[in-house]
Amino acid sequence: MKRILLPLALVLAVSAQAQIATNTKAKVDPKNNKVANPVVEKPKPKLMTRDELRACIDQQEANGKEAEAIKAEQNSYKANADQLKAEKATIEAGEAALGKQVDALKAEKEGILKAHEALTAEAPKLEKAELKARNEAYTARTTAFGTMVDAVKAADAEQGVKRKAFSAKVDALDAQYKAIEDRTEKHFDANDKWKAECQNKAYDENDEKAIRKEKAAAGK
């Protein structure tokens, strides 16, 4: 059998390669002189560029600031809601007081009508002096009733102003809630975007240090 001699340069090259990528678990098939379980180097993860990393850091910081702003707006909404609850109690108390005034006015009106009927029926039988006295009393009562009507009208007008102002505040509170809801939804979208584009992505730590240094110098 003839021996196959490898050139010296090729022998050295093969020897050097074996030293660089030695697989202790590799097995040589004696029939075809092939290596089983060859060494396979894992591909290195692709690193983000410095610009991409900077964009991710900026977005993360912006998301954090937006979260704080939304929290502050939520606290403001809660304070406004609590204030409206207290104001609602005042409005309701005013409505109740106005209702009592209206009921009293209705009762007085009925009383005056009955007094007028009685006076009309009894007038022919009354002495002149008594008739005069009853007429004067009736007139005084109707005058007082007119004053009651004016007072109720004024109270109703004042209550109407309070109702309108309260209604405007309720509308403003509803608008504030809607704005917070929309803002929160956009914030969630921004967070999802950051997770998709930045989370768990490999980057060079030196790039991060450089970016942090830039931000510190810029006062950000």
XYZ file of C-alpha atoms in Angstrom:
220
model
C 0.000 0.000 0.000
C 1.279 3.429 -0.874
C 1.412 6.074 1.823
C -0.026 9.450 1.112
C 2.310 12.158 2.301
C 0.915 15.604 3.035
C 3.009 18.618 2.247
C 4.656 20.060 5.377
C 2.813 23.386 5.088
C -0.565 21.614 4.995
C 0.335 19.449 7.977
C 1.236 22.548 9.993
C -1.965 24.285 8.957
C -4.117 21.328 9.974
C -2.251 21.025 13.268
C -2.769 24.721 14.037
C -6.472 24.540 13.220
C -6.868 21.533 15.497
C -5.365 23.540 18.356
C -7.694 26.499 17.811
C -11.003 24.606 17.518
C -10.616 21.424 19.525
C -13.832 19.620 20.385
C -13.203 17.197 23.234
C -16.405 15.390 22.387
C -15.586 15.045 18.688
C -15.301 11.532 17.333
C -13.406 10.391 14.244
C -15.032 7.909 11.935
C -12.174 5.500 10.931
C -13.897 4.574 7.674
C -14.125 8.017 6.117
C -11.795 9.959 8.413
C -14.593 12.491 9.170
C -15.194 14.198 12.536
C -18.544 13.746 14.198
C -19.970 16.547 16.376
C -17.945 19.318 14.710
C -17.404 22.579 16.597
C -20.039 25.175 15.686
C -19.466 28.652 16.992
C -22.614 30.481 18.184
C -23.353 33.537 16.112
C -22.724 36.750 18.016
C -25.847 38.843 18.648
C -26.148 41.940 16.525
C -25.464 45.019 18.599
C -27.520 48.160 18.348
C -25.743 51.123 16.862
C -25.022 54.046 19.149
C -27.756 56.079 17.458
C -30.265 53.260 17.956
C -29.254 52.916 21.605
C -29.530 56.668 22.096
C -33.045 56.628 20.615
C -34.030 53.786 22.953
C -32.646 55.579 26.005
C -34.427 58.807 25.003
C -37.709 56.938 24.553
C -37.345 55.164 27.886
C -36.709 58.463 29.679
C -39.623 60.115 27.872
C -41.913 57.236 28.856
C -40.844 57.617 32.473
C -41.551 61.361 32.480
C -44.928 60.780 30.822
C -45.827 58.210 33.472
C -45.095 60.774 36.209
C -47.121 63.431 34.374
C -50.093 61.076 34.041
C -49.872 60.212 37.728
C -49.947 63.924 38.619
C -52.964 64.434 36.354
C -54.724 61.495 37.995
C -54.117 63.046 41.419
C -55.511 66.338 40.122
C -58.595 64.544 38.811
C -59.158 62.853 42.178
C -58.864 66.189 44.008
C -61.340 67.819 41.610
C -63.744 64.888 41.970
C -63.602 65.108 45.774
C -64.215 68.845 45.610
C -67.241 68.324 43.359
C -68.671 65.754 45.751
C -68.556 68.314 48.556
C -70.009 70.991 46.283
C -72.766 68.617 45.200
C -73.842 68.267 48.836
C -74.060 72.073 49.084
C -76.099 72.273 45.867
C -78.470 69.587 47.098
C -78.917 71.400 50.414
C -79.730 74.592 48.507
C -82.269 72.738 46.363
C -83.921 71.338 49.485
C -84.137 74.806 51.081
C -85.578 76.262 47.872
C -88.122 73.454 47.757
C -89.318 74.336 51.256
C -89.671 77.998 50.255
C -91.735 77.014 47.221
C -93.959 74.752 49.330
C -94.494 77.557 51.858
C -95.356 79.958 49.030
C -97.918 77.512 47.614
C -99.480 77.039 51.048
C -99.700 80.788 51.610
C -101.277 81.262 48.196
C -103.953 78.694 49.050
C -104.527 80.430 52.393
C -104.936 83.815 50.744
C -107.438 82.410 48.228
C -109.510 80.870 51.013
C -109.347 84.083 53.006
C -110.559 85.974 49.957
C -113.481 83.573 49.500
C -114.442 83.875 53.155
C -114.211 87.660 53.133
C -116.284 87.881 49.981
C -118.963 85.625 51.441
C -119.089 87.320 54.840
C -118.638 90.938 53.777
C -122.358 91.743 53.486
C -122.923 90.659 57.107
C -119.988 92.500 58.612
C -119.988 95.851 60.331
C -118.198 98.592 58.457
C -115.330 98.785 60.935
C -114.816 95.023 60.980
C -114.973 94.822 57.209
C -112.382 97.552 56.994
C -110.094 95.763 59.444
C -110.390 92.458 57.576
C -109.752 94.147 54.233
C -106.642 95.795 55.629
C -105.439 92.461 57.032
C -106.077 90.782 53.697
C -104.203 93.516 51.831
C -101.249 93.243 54.212
C -101.224 89.484 53.704
C -101.203 89.781 49.912
C -98.416 92.381 50.137
C -96.377 90.013 52.287
C -97.101 87.278 49.792
C -95.666 89.448 47.032
C -92.504 89.818 49.089
C -92.390 86.030 49.523
C -92.686 85.579 45.743
C -89.798 87.975 45.156
C -87.676 86.137 47.728
C -88.376 82.760 46.124
C -87.572 84.127 42.667
C -84.272 85.546 43.954
C -83.393 82.254 45.696
C -84.236 80.294 42.559
C -82.090 82.623 40.418
C -79.169 82.269 42.836
C -79.587 78.509 42.893
C -79.753 78.521 39.102
C -76.338 80.206 38.920
C -74.932 77.580 41.268
C -76.512 74.780 39.226
C -74.984 76.125 36.003
C -71.528 76.525 37.564
C -71.689 73.025 39.044
C -72.776 71.547 35.718
C -69.825 73.238 33.981
C -67.451 71.753 36.556
C -68.937 68.294 35.998
C -68.400 68.668 32.239
C -64.818 69.806 32.858
C -64.201 66.803 35.127
C -65.574 64.453 32.476
C -63.305 66.069 29.880
C -60.319 65.710 32.220
C -61.084 62.018 32.687
C -61.334 61.481 28.931
C -58.039 63.308 28.358
C -56.299 61.152 30.984
C -57.762 58.024 29.429
C -56.508 58.983 25.942
C -53.107 60.028 27.289
C -52.729 56.762 29.197
C -53.584 54.735 26.098
C -50.924 56.572 24.081
C -48.444 55.996 26.910
C -49.146 52.257 26.800
C -48.583 52.296 23.036
C -45.260 54.076 23.516
C -44.202 51.502 26.108
C -45.145 48.666 23.780
C -43.127 50.314 20.994
C -40.083 50.590 23.268
C -40.388 46.937 24.298
C -40.585 45.827 20.676
C -37.666 47.955 19.490
C -35.394 48.116 22.525
C -36.074 45.594 25.260
C -33.596 42.699 25.490
C -31.593 44.068 22.550
C -27.811 43.731 22.811
C -25.683 46.860 22.881
C -22.140 47.936 23.600
C -21.726 49.127 27.195
C -19.178 51.656 26.027
C -21.851 53.217 23.821
C -24.163 53.485 26.812
C -21.453 55.130 28.932
C -20.748 57.597 26.143
C -24.433 58.458 25.780
C -24.889 58.905 29.537
C -21.859 61.180 29.558
C -23.326 63.238 26.714
C -26.614 63.623 28.583
C -24.861 64.601 31.793
C -22.880 67.247 29.942
C -26.073 68.572 28.354
C -27.805 68.629 31.735
C -30.490 66.149 30.715
